[in-house]
mmCIF file of C-alpha atoms in Angstrom:
data_model
loop_
_atom_site.group_PDB
_atom_site.id
_atom_site.type_symbol
_atom_site.label_atom_id
_atom_site.label_comp_id
_atom_site.label_asym_id
_atom_site.label_seq_id
_atom_site.Cartn_x
_atom_site.Cartn_y
_atom_site.Cartn_z
ATOM 1 C CA UNK A 1 -42.734 -12.571 -48.154
ATOM 2 C CA UNK A 2 -43.039 -8.997 -47.228
ATOM 3 C CA UNK A 3 -41.076 -9.704 -43.815
ATOM 4 C CA UNK A 4 -38.533 -11.616 -45.705
ATOM 5 C CA UNK A 5 -37.773 -9.115 -47.993
ATOM 6 C CA UNK A 6 -37.609 -6.413 -45.347
ATOM 7 C CA UNK A 7 -34.958 -8.475 -43.360
ATOM 8 C CA UNK A 8 -32.989 -8.911 -46.497
ATOM 9 C CA UNK A 9 -32.921 -5.245 -47.083
ATOM 10 C CA UNK A 10 -31.877 -4.553 -43.723
ATOM 11 C CA UNK A 11 -29.017 -7.232 -43.743
ATOM 12 C CA UNK A 12 -27.735 -5.667 -47.163
ATOM 13 C CA UNK A 13 -27.809 -2.105 -45.746
ATOM 14 C CA UNK A 14 -25.933 -3.284 -42.673
ATOM 15 C CA UNK A 15 -23.484 -5.174 -44.844
ATOM 16 C CA UNK A 16 -23.191 -1.823 -47.140
ATOM 17 C CA UNK A 17 -22.347 0.239 -43.742
ATOM 18 C CA UNK A 18 -19.629 -2.307 -42.709
ATOM 19 C CA UNK A 19 -18.156 -2.630 -46.257
ATOM 20 C CA UNK A 20 -18.037 1.307 -46.322
ATOM 21 C CA UNK A 21 -15.958 1.672 -43.188
ATOM 22 C CA UNK A 22 -12.296 2.391 -43.784
ATOM 23 C CA UNK A 23 -10.183 0.229 -41.462
ATOM 24 C CA UNK A 24 -6.533 -0.395 -40.932
ATOM 25 C CA UNK A 25 -6.127 -4.253 -40.919
ATOM 26 C CA UNK A 26 -2.579 -4.362 -39.111
ATOM 27 C CA UNK A 27 -2.285 -1.385 -36.987
ATOM 28 C CA UNK A 28 0.596 -2.790 -35.015
ATOM 29 C CA UNK A 29 3.547 -3.708 -36.927
ATOM 30 C CA UNK A 30 7.271 -4.337 -36.168
ATOM 31 C CA UNK A 31 9.404 -1.395 -37.322
ATOM 32 C CA UNK A 32 13.064 -1.198 -38.741
ATOM 33 C CA UNK A 33 12.212 -3.092 -41.777
ATOM 34 C CA UNK A 34 9.925 -2.699 -44.766
ATOM 35 C CA UNK A 35 6.576 -2.551 -43.519
ATOM 36 C CA UNK A 36 3.312 -2.990 -45.745
ATOM 37 C CA UNK A 37 0.087 -1.569 -44.326
ATOM 38 C CA UNK A 38 -3.336 -3.030 -45.620
ATOM 39 C CA UNK A 39 -6.489 -1.076 -45.712
ATOM 40 C CA UNK A 40 -10.045 -2.572 -45.996
ATOM 41 C CA UNK A 41 -13.250 -1.012 -46.711
ATOM 42 C CA UNK A 42 -12.478 1.215 -49.453
ATOM 43 C CA UNK A 43 -12.842 1.174 -53.217
ATOM 44 C CA UNK A 44 -10.052 3.467 -54.506
ATOM 45 C CA UNK A 45 -7.942 4.575 -51.454
ATOM 46 C CA UNK A 46 -5.328 7.195 -51.519
ATOM 47 C CA UNK A 47 -2.939 7.672 -48.686
ATOM 48 C CA UNK A 48 -3.055 11.488 -48.345
ATOM 49 C CA UNK A 49 -0.254 11.928 -45.627
ATOM 50 C CA UNK A 50 1.513 9.497 -43.368
ATOM 51 C CA UNK A 51 2.752 11.589 -40.176
ATOM 52 C CA UNK A 52 4.871 10.565 -37.176
ATOM 53 C CA UNK A 53 4.323 11.756 -33.451
ATOM 54 C CA UNK A 54 6.165 14.848 -34.052
ATOM 55 C CA UNK A 55 3.703 15.740 -36.973
ATOM 56 C CA UNK A 56 6.380 15.347 -39.573
ATOM 57 C CA UNK A 57 5.187 14.009 -42.941
ATOM 58 C CA UNK A 58 7.005 10.823 -43.884
ATOM 59 C CA UNK A 59 4.565 9.891 -47.123
ATOM 60 C CA UNK A 60 1.957 11.918 -49.115
ATOM 61 C CA UNK A 61 -0.135 11.157 -52.073
ATOM 62 C CA UNK A 62 0.301 7.472 -52.246
ATOM 63 C CA UNK A 63 -2.086 5.528 -54.294
ATOM 64 C CA UNK A 64 -2.943 2.235 -52.618
ATOM 65 C CA UNK A 65 -2.834 -0.933 -54.820
ATOM 66 C CA UNK A 66 -4.703 -4.031 -54.638
ATOM 67 C CA UNK A 67 -3.075 -7.629 -55.489
ATOM 68 C CA UNK A 68 -4.834 -10.417 -57.415
ATOM 69 C CA UNK A 69 -7.386 -12.281 -55.285
ATOM 70 C CA UNK A 70 -7.107 -9.897 -52.561
ATOM 71 C CA UNK A 71 -9.923 -7.792 -50.834
ATOM 72 C CA UNK A 72 -7.613 -5.082 -49.040
ATOM 73 C CA UNK A 73 -5.443 -2.369 -50.546
ATOM 74 C CA UNK A 74 -1.793 -1.776 -49.417
ATOM 75 C CA UNK A 75 1.092 0.488 -49.541
ATOM 76 C CA UNK A 76 4.667 0.017 -48.514
ATOM 77 C CA UNK A 77 6.709 2.151 -46.181
ATOM 78 C CA UNK A 78 10.567 1.720 -46.852
ATOM 79 C CA UNK A 79 12.653 0.328 -44.026
ATOM 80 C CA UNK A 80 14.678 3.643 -43.825
ATOM 81 C CA UNK A 81 11.726 5.473 -42.663
ATOM 82 C CA UNK A 82 9.915 2.680 -40.649
ATOM 83 C CA UNK A 83 11.134 3.956 -37.567
ATOM 84 C CA UNK A 84 9.676 2.867 -34.122
ATOM 85 C CA UNK A 85 6.919 5.108 -32.886
ATOM 86 C CA UNK A 86 3.236 6.343 -33.491
ATOM 87 C CA UNK A 87 1.628 7.296 -36.855
ATOM 88 C CA UNK A 88 -1.352 8.823 -38.372
ATOM 89 C CA UNK A 89 -2.588 7.866 -41.642
ATOM 90 C CA UNK A 90 -5.065 10.128 -43.478
ATOM 91 C CA UNK A 91 -6.959 7.878 -46.182
ATOM 92 C CA UNK A 92 -9.277 9.537 -48.754
ATOM 93 C CA UNK A 93 -11.768 7.277 -50.584
ATOM 94 C CA UNK A 94 -13.553 9.391 -53.188
ATOM 95 C CA UNK A 95 -15.745 11.898 -50.849
ATOM 96 C CA UNK A 96 -14.827 10.025 -47.715
ATOM 97 C CA UNK A 97 -11.920 10.636 -45.460
ATOM 98 C CA UNK A 98 -10.696 9.027 -42.235
ATOM 99 C CA UNK A 99 -7.624 9.087 -40.170
ATOM 100 C CA UNK A 100 -5.984 5.822 -38.953
ATOM 101 C CA UNK A 101 -3.614 5.185 -36.315
ATOM 102 C CA UNK A 102 -0.713 2.822 -36.314
ATOM 103 C CA UNK A 103 2.239 1.779 -34.075
ATOM 104 C CA UNK A 104 5.739 0.497 -35.365
ATOM 105 C CA UNK A 105 7.247 -1.406 -32.531
ATOM 106 C CA UNK A 106 10.908 -2.588 -31.966
ATOM 107 C CA UNK A 107 12.699 -4.885 -29.670
ATOM 108 C CA UNK A 108 14.634 -2.887 -27.110
ATOM 109 C CA UNK A 109 18.166 -3.421 -26.070
ATOM 110 C CA UNK A 110 20.206 -1.820 -23.188
ATOM 111 C CA UNK A 111 23.350 -0.336 -24.628
ATOM 112 C CA UNK A 112 24.915 0.889 -21.270
ATOM 113 C CA UNK A 113 23.803 1.163 -17.726
ATOM 114 C CA UNK A 114 25.479 2.622 -14.619
ATOM 115 C CA UNK A 115 24.691 2.423 -11.015
ATOM 116 C CA UNK A 116 26.384 4.376 -8.465
ATOM 117 C CA UNK A 117 28.967 5.065 -10.984
ATOM 118 C CA UNK A 118 29.714 1.376 -11.584
ATOM 119 C CA UNK A 119 28.735 -0.186 -15.228
ATOM 120 C CA UNK A 120 26.458 -3.171 -15.211
ATOM 121 C CA UNK A 121 25.211 -5.486 -18.005
ATOM 122 C CA UNK A 122 21.668 -6.154 -18.401
ATOM 123 C CA UNK A 123 20.576 -8.635 -15.769
ATOM 124 C CA UNK A 124 23.584 -8.112 -13.393
ATOM 125 C CA UNK A 125 23.100 -6.875 -9.792
ATOM 126 C CA UNK A 126 25.289 -4.953 -7.435
ATOM 127 C CA UNK A 127 27.871 -7.375 -6.210
ATOM 128 C CA UNK A 128 27.617 -5.888 -2.343
ATOM 129 C CA UNK A 129 24.921 -3.876 -0.589
ATOM 130 C CA UNK A 130 26.055 -0.204 -0.509
ATOM 131 C CA UNK A 131 25.225 1.822 2.509
ATOM 132 C CA UNK A 132 23.939 5.308 2.032
ATOM 133 C CA UNK A 133 23.382 7.732 4.899
ATOM 134 C CA UNK A 134 21.248 10.508 4.810
ATOM 135 C CA UNK A 135 23.208 12.628 7.011
ATOM 136 C CA UNK A 136 26.273 12.360 4.681
ATOM 137 C CA UNK A 137 24.173 13.727 1.679
ATOM 138 C CA UNK A 138 24.811 10.263 -0.152
ATOM 139 C CA UNK A 139 22.956 10.182 -3.602
ATOM 140 C CA UNK A 140 21.749 6.985 -5.565
ATOM 141 C CA UNK A 141 22.460 7.406 -9.211
ATOM 142 C CA UNK A 142 21.219 5.335 -12.103
ATOM 143 C CA UNK A 143 21.942 5.910 -15.946
ATOM 144 C CA UNK A 144 20.841 3.908 -18.898
ATOM 145 C CA UNK A 145 21.003 4.105 -22.556
ATOM 146 C CA UNK A 146 18.654 2.068 -24.844
ATOM 147 C CA UNK A 147 18.328 1.383 -28.671
ATOM 148 C CA UNK A 148 16.240 -0.785 -30.963
ATOM 149 C CA UNK A 149 17.629 -3.988 -31.981
ATOM 150 C CA UNK A 150 19.609 -3.638 -35.465
ATOM 151 C CA UNK A 151 19.603 0.113 -34.934
ATOM 152 C CA UNK A 152 22.093 2.634 -33.750
ATOM 153 C CA UNK A 153 19.598 5.438 -32.863
ATOM 154 C CA UNK A 154 18.816 5.814 -29.118
ATOM 155 C CA UNK A 155 15.500 5.320 -27.747
ATOM 156 C CA UNK A 156 13.742 7.011 -24.849
ATOM 157 C CA UNK A 157 10.978 5.207 -22.628
ATOM 158 C CA UNK A 158 8.307 7.076 -21.709
ATOM 159 C CA UNK A 159 7.626 5.002 -18.716
ATOM 160 C CA UNK A 160 10.958 4.845 -16.817
ATOM 161 C CA UNK A 161 10.917 4.237 -13.032
ATOM 162 C CA UNK A 162 13.468 3.438 -10.251
ATOM 163 C CA UNK A 163 11.552 1.639 -7.421
ATOM 164 C CA UNK A 164 12.931 1.037 -3.837
ATOM 165 C CA UNK A 165 10.875 -1.686 -1.984
ATOM 166 C CA UNK A 166 10.936 -2.467 1.885
ATOM 167 C CA UNK A 167 8.261 -5.115 2.613
ATOM 168 C CA UNK A 168 4.767 -3.753 1.322
ATOM 169 C CA UNK A 169 6.264 -0.123 1.236
ATOM 170 C CA UNK A 170 7.295 0.955 -2.447
ATOM 171 C CA UNK A 171 8.960 4.361 -3.220
ATOM 172 C CA UNK A 172 9.290 5.215 -7.096
ATOM 173 C CA UNK A 173 11.277 7.695 -8.820
ATOM 174 C CA UNK A 174 11.113 8.883 -12.366
ATOM 175 C CA UNK A 175 14.041 8.798 -14.695
ATOM 176 C CA UNK A 176 14.321 11.790 -17.079
ATOM 177 C CA UNK A 177 15.798 12.145 -20.487
ATOM 178 C CA UNK A 178 19.378 13.790 -20.691
ATOM 179 C CA UNK A 179 19.918 16.928 -22.566
ATOM 180 C CA UNK A 180 20.989 15.051 -25.928
ATOM 181 C CA UNK A 181 18.221 12.583 -25.714
ATOM 182 C CA UNK A 182 20.475 9.645 -25.470
ATOM 183 C CA UNK A 183 20.153 8.725 -21.916
ATOM 184 C CA UNK A 184 17.845 8.242 -18.979
ATOM 185 C CA UNK A 185 19.076 9.339 -15.669
ATOM 186 C CA UNK A 186 17.912 10.004 -11.989
ATOM 187 C CA UNK A 187 19.660 11.050 -8.928
ATOM 188 C CA UNK A 188 18.000 10.345 -5.600
ATOM 189 C CA UNK A 189 19.200 12.408 -2.559
ATOM 190 C CA UNK A 190 18.592 10.293 0.348
ATOM 191 C CA UNK A 191 18.520 12.951 2.835
ATOM 192 C CA UNK A 192 16.104 15.219 0.850
ATOM 193 C CA UNK A 193 13.890 12.304 -0.012
ATOM 194 C CA UNK A 194 13.750 10.811 3.368
ATOM 195 C CA UNK A 195 10.094 11.878 3.926
ATOM 196 C CA UNK A 196 9.197 10.001 0.542
ATOM 197 C CA UNK A 197 10.859 6.855 1.875
ATOM 198 C CA UNK A 198 8.517 7.297 4.997
ATOM 199 C CA UNK A 199 11.583 7.496 7.039
ATOM 200 C CA UNK A 200 11.914 3.831 6.922
ATOM 201 C CA UNK A 201 15.726 2.838 7.102
ATOM 202 C CA UNK A 202 16.947 -0.551 6.479
ATOM 203 C CA UNK A 203 17.688 -2.649 3.481
ATOM 204 C CA UNK A 204 15.596 -1.753 0.337
ATOM 205 C CA UNK A 205 15.519 -3.727 -2.797
ATOM 206 C CA UNK A 206 15.997 -1.821 -6.110
ATOM 207 C CA UNK A 207 14.271 -2.284 -9.546
ATOM 208 C CA UNK A 208 14.505 -0.421 -12.809
ATOM 209 C CA UNK A 209 11.359 -0.479 -15.053
ATOM 210 C CA UNK A 210 11.380 0.666 -18.509
ATOM 211 C CA UNK A 211 8.358 0.585 -20.813
ATOM 212 C CA UNK A 212 6.832 2.400 -23.852
ATOM 213 C CA UNK A 213 3.873 1.664 -26.321
ATOM 214 C CA UNK A 214 6.638 0.957 -28.944
ATOM 215 C CA UNK A 215 8.584 -1.445 -27.034
ATOM 216 C CA UNK A 216 7.797 -5.128 -27.738
ATOM 217 C CA UNK A 217 9.579 -6.204 -24.516
ATOM 218 C CA UNK A 218 9.143 -4.054 -21.291
ATOM 219 C CA UNK A 219 12.258 -4.035 -19.091
ATOM 220 C CA UNK A 220 11.900 -5.054 -15.286
ATOM 221 C CA UNK A 221 15.588 -5.231 -13.899
ATOM 222 C CA UNK A 222 16.461 -6.321 -10.424
ATOM 223 C CA UNK A 223 19.583 -4.167 -9.537
ATOM 224 C CA UNK A 224 20.107 -5.771 -5.964
ATOM 225 C CA UNK A 225 19.709 -4.071 -2.563
ATOM 226 C CA UNK A 226 20.870 -1.128 -0.913
ATOM 227 C CA UNK A 227 20.963 -0.086 2.868
ATOM 228 C CA UNK A 228 19.577 3.350 3.759
ATOM 229 C CA UNK A 229 19.995 5.066 6.897
ATOM 230 C CA UNK A 230 17.334 7.742 6.962
ATOM 231 C CA UNK A 231 16.934 10.549 9.669
ATOM 232 C CA UNK A 232 13.998 10.322 12.045
ATOM 233 C CA UNK A 233 10.762 11.603 11.338
ATOM 234 C CA UNK A 234 10.165 15.236 12.715
ATOM 235 C CA UNK A 235 7.465 15.728 15.419
ATOM 236 C CA UNK A 236 4.786 17.659 13.732
ATOM 237 C CA UNK A 237 3.175 20.147 15.984
ATOM 238 C CA UNK A 238 -0.714 19.690 16.660
ATOM 239 C CA UNK A 239 -2.607 21.815 14.217
ATOM 240 C CA UNK A 240 -5.515 23.916 15.676
ATOM 241 C CA UNK A 241 -8.966 22.440 16.012
ATOM 242 C CA UNK A 242 -10.712 21.923 12.673
ATOM 243 C CA UNK A 243 -7.583 23.163 10.731
ATOM 244 C CA UNK A 244 -7.850 19.752 9.127
ATOM 245 C CA UNK A 245 -11.020 17.553 8.316
ATOM 246 C CA UNK A 246 -11.880 14.936 10.782
ATOM 247 C CA UNK A 247 -10.978 12.151 8.283
ATOM 248 C CA UNK A 248 -7.937 13.608 7.128
ATOM 249 C CA UNK A 249 -5.583 10.862 8.302
ATOM 250 C CA UNK A 250 -7.639 8.077 7.033
ATOM 251 C CA UNK A 251 -7.931 9.864 3.807
ATOM 252 C CA UNK A 252 -4.242 10.183 3.234
ATOM 253 C CA UNK A 253 -2.421 7.227 4.927
ATOM 254 C CA UNK A 254 -0.869 4.649 3.029
ATOM 255 C CA UNK A 255 -0.996 2.184 6.008
ATOM 256 C CA UNK A 256 -3.345 0.683 8.745
ATOM 257 C CA UNK A 257 -4.079 3.306 11.371
ATOM 258 C CA UNK A 258 -3.524 2.542 15.098
ATOM 259 C CA UNK A 259 -6.672 0.720 16.690
ATOM 260 C CA UNK A 260 -8.637 3.017 18.670
ATOM 261 C CA UNK A 261 -9.840 1.856 21.971
ATOM 262 C CA UNK A 262 -12.864 3.681 23.388
ATOM 263 C CA UNK A 263 -12.921 4.183 27.080
ATOM 264 C CA UNK A 264 -16.343 5.076 28.562
ATOM 265 C CA UNK A 265 -16.639 7.902 31.088
ATOM 266 C CA UNK A 266 -16.140 6.667 34.536
ATOM 267 C CA UNK A 267 -19.607 6.489 36.510
ATOM 268 C CA UNK A 268 -20.296 9.613 38.610
ATOM 269 C CA UNK A 269 -19.651 9.123 42.275
ATOM 270 C CA UNK A 270 -22.816 8.518 44.426
ATOM 271 C CA UNK A 271 -23.872 9.985 47.852
ATOM 272 C CA UNK A 272 -23.606 7.572 50.917
ATOM 273 C CA UNK A 273 -26.329 5.234 51.727
ATOM 274 C CA UNK A 274 -27.241 7.387 54.865
ATOM 275 C CA UNK A 275 -27.570 10.622 52.771
ATOM 276 C CA UNK A 276 -29.887 8.887 50.446
ATOM 277 C CA UNK A 277 -32.265 7.587 52.981
ATOM 278 C CA UNK A 278 -32.343 10.747 54.858
ATOM 279 C CA UNK A 279 -33.379 12.421 51.685
ATOM 280 C CA UNK A 280 -35.930 9.713 51.162
ATOM 281 C CA UNK A 281 -37.436 10.371 54.535
ATOM 282 C CA UNK A 282 -37.452 14.103 54.105
ATOM 283 C CA UNK A 283 -39.809 13.721 50.863
ATOM 284 C CA UNK A 284 -41.899 10.922 52.303
ATOM 285 C CA UNK A 285 -42.447 12.973 55.538
ATOM 286 C CA UNK A 286 -45.062 15.378 54.355
ATOM 287 C CA UNK A 287 -47.197 12.474 52.832
ATOM 288 C CA UNK A 288 -46.823 10.584 56.191
ATOM 289 C CA UNK A 289 -47.945 13.610 58.106
ATOM 290 C CA UNK A 290 -50.943 14.097 56.074
ATOM 291 C CA UNK A 291 -51.981 10.297 56.300
ATOM 292 C CA UNK A 292 -51.711 10.830 60.264
ATOM 293 C CA UNK A 293 -53.563 13.766 60.324
ATOM 294 C CA UNK A 294 -56.352 12.233 58.524
ATOM 295 C CA UNK A 295 -56.433 9.254 60.709
ATOM 296 C CA UNK A 296 -56.071 11.109 63.796
ATOM 297 C CA UNK A 297 -58.056 14.291 63.535
ATOM 298 C CA UNK A 298 -59.431 15.164 60.267
ATOM 299 C CA UNK A 299 -61.160 11.956 58.872
ATOM 300 C CA UNK A 300 -64.882 11.624 59.619
ATOM 301 C CA UNK A 301 -66.172 8.604 57.629
ATOM 302 C CA UNK A 302 -69.582 9.606 58.747
ATOM 303 C CA UNK A 303 -69.722 12.409 56.166
ATOM 304 C CA UNK A 304 -68.376 10.081 53.528
ATOM 305 C CA UNK A 305 -71.221 10.352 50.624
ATOM 306 C CA UNK A 306 -73.225 7.033 50.056
ATOM 307 C CA UNK A 307 -75.220 5.919 47.130
ATOM 308 C CA UNK A 308 -74.259 7.265 43.616
ATOM 309 C CA UNK A 309 -72.260 9.947 44.723
ATOM 310 C CA UNK A 310 -69.841 7.437 46.687
ATOM 311 C CA UNK A 311 -68.439 6.468 43.249
ATOM 312 C CA UNK A 312 -67.326 10.147 42.493
ATOM 313 C CA UNK A 313 -65.896 10.520 45.927
ATOM 314 C CA UNK A 314 -63.891 7.039 45.435
ATOM 315 C CA UNK A 315 -62.911 8.164 41.813
ATOM 316 C CA UNK A 316 -61.623 11.388 43.418
ATOM 317 C CA UNK A 317 -59.380 9.873 46.168
ATOM 318 C CA UNK A 318 -58.140 7.087 43.446
ATOM 319 C CA UNK A 319 -57.058 9.635 40.952
ATOM 320 C CA UNK A 320 -55.169 11.645 43.459
ATOM 321 C CA UNK A 321 -53.526 8.300 44.546
ATOM 322 C CA UNK A 322 -52.778 7.572 40.909
ATOM 323 C CA UNK A 323 -51.103 10.893 40.292
ATOM 324 C CA UNK A 324 -48.853 10.198 43.500
ATOM 325 C CA UNK A 325 -48.111 6.568 42.088
ATOM 326 C CA UNK A 326 -47.319 8.152 38.669
ATOM 327 C CA UNK A 327 -44.474 10.430 40.380
ATOM 328 C CA UNK A 328 -42.957 7.070 42.206
ATOM 329 C CA UNK A 329 -42.894 5.309 38.783
ATOM 330 C CA UNK A 330 -41.511 8.522 37.142
ATOM 331 C CA UNK A 331 -38.548 8.765 39.844
ATOM 332 C CA UNK A 332 -38.073 4.947 38.944
ATOM 333 C CA UNK A 333 -37.986 4.441 35.397
ATOM 334 C CA UNK A 334 -40.047 6.821 33.186
ATOM 335 C CA UNK A 335 -39.011 9.816 31.091
ATOM 336 C CA UNK A 336 -40.362 13.361 31.552
ATOM 337 C CA UNK A 337 -42.101 13.530 28.345
ATOM 338 C CA UNK A 338 -43.977 10.092 29.186
ATOM 339 C CA UNK A 339 -44.901 11.220 32.624
ATOM 340 C CA UNK A 340 -46.453 14.426 31.312
ATOM 341 C CA UNK A 341 -48.480 12.437 28.715
ATOM 342 C CA UNK A 342 -49.762 10.161 31.616
ATOM 343 C CA UNK A 343 -50.115 13.106 33.846
ATOM 344 C CA UNK A 344 -52.556 14.995 31.179
ATOM 345 C CA UNK A 345 -55.001 11.926 31.106
ATOM 346 C CA UNK A 346 -55.077 11.691 35.022
ATOM 347 C CA UNK A 347 -55.492 15.377 35.494
ATOM 348 C CA UNK A 348 -58.542 15.254 33.535
ATOM 349 C CA UNK A 349 -59.995 12.215 35.305
ATOM 350 C CA UNK A 350 -59.213 13.908 38.628
ATOM 351 C CA UNK A 351 -60.940 17.283 37.552
ATOM 352 C CA UNK A 352 -64.026 15.303 36.676
ATOM 353 C CA UNK A 353 -64.449 13.413 39.821
ATOM 354 C CA UNK A 354 -63.267 16.298 42.037
ATOM 355 C CA UNK A 355 -65.810 18.452 40.470
ATOM 356 C CA UNK A 356 -68.432 16.074 41.139
ATOM 357 C CA UNK A 357 -67.386 15.082 44.836
ATOM 358 C CA UNK A 358 -66.740 18.521 45.957
ATOM 359 C CA UNK A 359 -69.896 19.937 44.296
ATOM 360 C CA UNK A 360 -71.735 17.428 46.344
ATOM 361 C CA UNK A 361 -70.007 18.276 49.484
ATOM 362 C CA UNK A 362 -70.778 21.959 48.875
ATOM 363 C CA UNK A 363 -74.304 21.342 48.387
ATOM 364 C CA UNK A 364 -74.688 19.088 51.541
ATOM 365 C CA UNK A 365 -72.881 21.845 53.566
ATOM 366 C CA UNK A 366 -75.200 24.399 52.214
ATOM 367 C CA UNK A 367 -78.456 22.453 52.927
ATOM 368 C CA UNK A 368 -77.365 21.601 56.375
ATOM 369 C CA UNK A 369 -76.452 25.423 57.473
ATOM 370 C CA UNK A 370 -80.036 26.907 57.714
ATOM 371 C CA UNK A 371 -81.268 23.730 59.979
ATOM 372 C CA UNK A 372 -78.534 24.422 62.502
ATOM 373 C CA UNK A 373 -79.374 28.082 62.871
ATOM 374 C CA UNK A 374 -83.272 27.262 63.366
ATOM 375 C CA UNK A 375 -82.153 24.752 66.151
#
């Protein structure tokens, strides 16, 4: 029972919060006629002010009424004041106050349109493909006048564009309002805008695009095609090194960049085989001469130690041979750092066996010296 009572209290509180939230039930309504706005979530609402986008007060201090069997309150905006546009409603309900937003829409009609000085009706295209040359200072002009259906008051579209298309490349220009706010117009100087056209000469299709938050029907009008003859793109001088970021071209481009083909550096020329063989012989000659000297003159195997001391002598000779072999492997495949690591280990082994072998040889020579003198 306790948990059920708690849930019931929570539901009642949520319902009270939702019920106390003032909201406009029909924020988007067609204008140009008598409009009834309905407000929910209030007990005794009062329309403090109704202002248009220019912050002009249209209505003020209007008490909202509630019909029989209805759950919402309403007030009516006369047709003469229900012009298309954006509005702000300040609703006061006791101590609560909230600002609501409403939009009055309208069907849009084209009163008149002129392209290159020729009048066109809505939906018509240019009968021929005019040719405009940048070098001649030709200008592409468009003028259009709009109004709401059933009204004589001119309308202006906040989104008015003239779009030229060639393949995947679109070039857009904005229409601006005339001084008397009755028309939208644009003049495109072909020569001055050649860079914006990406210097793409040829046939361009032309579209007029008009839209606004208050328009029930956006207008996309295909005006036909025009042939543009634009100047060649100027050759830009190479900028100094690091004047632009390294990825500048890929950051600002609107099309695929040319493929970069990497060319590896040509292999350095090698000396002839005769030079390589001669150098090898020069390097190996000292070692060969040393081996020949040992075999022919200096090697006396009779003095080679025997027994346990022979191990140290063989170890010393083997470690020296290992160092020579390490130099050969380094020349073939090892790196400098790897070679130094192996050499450090072999050096310790060589020092140990060399100390033992040479120490034994010194002791033997010292012991044999006095006997020779006595004899």
